XYZ file of C-alpha atoms in Angstrom:
180
model
C 26.347 -29.223 -2.110
C 28.088 -25.914 -2.659
C 25.868 -23.538 -4.702
C 22.769 -25.754 -4.347
C 19.626 -24.846 -2.448
C 17.920 -27.362 -0.126
C 15.040 -27.591 2.310
C 15.246 -29.812 5.386
C 11.793 -30.285 6.975
C 13.481 -31.530 10.164
C 15.102 -28.117 10.582
C 11.798 -26.249 10.891
C 11.020 -25.126 14.435
C 7.330 -25.952 14.928
C 7.161 -23.543 17.881
C 7.669 -20.615 15.483
C 4.340 -19.014 14.759
C 3.772 -16.300 12.239
C 2.393 -13.178 13.846
C -0.399 -11.385 12.014
C -1.660 -7.850 12.343
C -4.933 -7.614 14.259
C -8.047 -6.747 12.270
C -9.148 -3.150 12.899
C -7.875 0.400 12.622
C -4.210 1.159 13.277
C -1.736 4.002 13.100
C 1.333 3.140 11.057
C 4.287 4.396 9.071
C 4.940 3.597 5.435
C 8.106 1.497 5.424
C 8.187 0.480 1.753
C 6.270 0.930 -1.487
C 6.364 -1.051 -4.710
C 4.828 -0.229 -8.073
C 3.582 -2.243 -11.027
C 3.596 -0.094 -14.151
C 1.211 -0.161 -17.114
C -1.147 -2.835 -15.781
C -4.268 -3.496 -17.861
C -7.239 -3.495 -15.464
C -10.433 -5.380 -16.341
C -9.152 -5.679 -19.890
C -9.880 -2.049 -20.715
C -8.062 0.459 -18.470
C -4.369 1.296 -18.047
C -3.001 1.889 -14.549
C 0.050 1.944 -12.328
C -0.605 0.107 -9.059
C 1.191 1.327 -5.939
C 1.427 -1.057 -2.977
C 2.608 0.548 0.258
C 3.809 -1.589 3.149
C 2.812 -0.259 6.566
C 4.615 -0.826 9.891
C 2.145 -0.713 12.780
C 3.094 2.024 15.269
C 1.340 0.884 18.463
C -0.870 -1.676 20.173
C -0.493 -5.463 20.165
C 0.592 -5.451 16.517
C 3.318 -2.809 16.999
C 6.274 -3.396 14.699
C 4.449 -5.836 12.420
C 4.171 -5.038 8.716
C 1.254 -5.409 6.328
C 0.840 -4.663 2.628
C -1.850 -2.412 1.175
C -4.421 -3.912 -1.193
C -3.135 -1.518 -3.857
C -3.653 2.090 -4.888
C -4.517 2.542 -8.552
C -3.363 5.446 -10.689
C -5.457 5.227 -13.861
C -3.706 6.770 -16.838
C -4.795 7.995 -20.238
C -3.762 5.311 -22.728
C -1.698 6.276 -25.756
C -2.902 6.027 -29.344
C -1.180 2.641 -29.690
C -3.065 1.133 -26.730
C -5.048 -1.526 -28.623
C -8.479 -0.225 -27.653
C -7.867 0.624 -23.986
C -10.320 3.200 -22.634
C -9.693 6.458 -20.771
C -11.239 6.555 -17.250
C -11.046 10.361 -17.528
C -9.743 10.526 -13.947
C -12.858 8.926 -12.476
C -10.975 5.999 -10.919
C -8.323 8.086 -9.158
C -10.202 8.919 -5.936
C -8.017 6.538 -3.883
C -4.860 7.897 -5.491
C -5.840 11.475 -4.574
C -6.615 10.393 -0.987
C -3.220 8.684 -0.725
C -1.406 11.794 -2.009
C -3.243 13.959 0.526
C -2.400 11.505 3.330
C 1.325 11.788 2.634
C 1.077 15.585 2.160
C 2.066 15.474 -1.513
C 0.713 18.644 -3.171
C -2.124 18.162 -5.645
C -2.634 20.832 -8.297
C -6.158 22.241 -8.582
C -7.221 23.147 -12.138
C -10.359 24.879 -13.350
C -11.922 23.369 -16.447
C -15.181 24.854 -17.766
C -17.518 24.904 -14.777
C -15.717 22.360 -12.600
C -12.546 21.724 -10.634
C -10.227 18.844 -11.532
C -6.984 17.777 -9.868
C -3.677 17.076 -11.557
C -2.177 14.173 -9.647
C 1.617 13.969 -9.506
C 3.654 10.788 -9.764
C 4.289 9.021 -6.452
C 7.899 8.275 -5.613
C 9.238 6.076 -2.844
C 10.859 9.137 -1.243
C 7.452 10.878 -1.118
C 5.907 8.061 0.902
C 8.583 6.502 3.120
C 8.230 7.094 6.877
C 4.948 9.021 6.518
C 2.437 8.558 9.370
C -0.939 7.229 8.216
C -4.097 5.608 9.531
C -5.040 2.247 8.046
C -7.755 -0.362 8.334
C -6.744 -4.026 8.408
C -9.321 -6.553 7.271
C -9.465 -10.225 6.486
C -10.302 -11.390 3.005
C -11.242 -14.934 2.038
C -10.730 -16.365 -1.420
C -10.806 -19.701 -3.178
C -7.702 -20.647 -5.113
C -8.275 -21.336 -8.800
C -5.209 -23.569 -8.718
C -6.158 -26.011 -5.949
C -9.773 -25.106 -5.053
C -8.866 -24.526 -1.386
C -10.218 -21.591 0.605
C -7.667 -19.172 2.111
C -7.824 -16.187 4.448
C -5.398 -13.295 4.165
C -5.031 -9.996 5.981
C -4.804 -6.839 3.914
C -4.675 -3.139 4.664
C -6.305 -0.108 3.165
C -5.504 3.522 3.773
C -7.991 5.521 5.826
C -6.109 8.829 5.792
C -3.357 10.756 7.467
C -2.484 10.106 11.097
C -3.412 13.518 12.487
C -0.754 14.010 15.172
C 1.578 11.275 13.957
C 5.185 12.219 13.384
C 7.113 11.419 10.227
C 10.061 9.164 10.937
C 13.522 10.200 9.861
C 15.847 7.577 8.431
C 17.530 7.294 11.844
C 14.298 7.197 13.865
C 12.547 4.052 14.991
C 9.123 3.729 16.571
C 10.805 2.832 19.881
C 12.796 6.080 20.238
C 10.239 7.437 22.716
C 10.921 4.451 25.009
C 14.661 5.076 25.362
C 15.745 5.929 28.934
C 17.591 9.121 27.911
């Protein structure tokens, strides 16, 4: 059995229940972020998709984590893009809002008679431990694979958490509850 992987259904503790984040608005800290690069969206646009994971900072869901539905950074496709179209920045409203929420500077440029914003790349270091406000909602979908209906909880960024404090690498959300 060495080196093999098994599952024993008799070993599962049926009293274990999976906790889920309550639906509604929450304050949270970004505890992780993943990125999918060069994703073709709707068969015609090129984007990087950033997916922050939020750790709830207070209330009944304190300490639980939930993943964002995804923040899209639409990019201008290269000349070898096989017909992909340029969104000309129109799809990057959520990306700009995310950058502002984590206090990442956005460059303001003047082009003809309008203002446009140059959006910088998002790094994990830019986002980790930042205080934000999120909305958790429940989404229902039908699986194409088995035809069953499922409900999942997802989060979306609302904005910055006004008086929230950024966590340091050594800080935890429970530091304010220590007796000293």
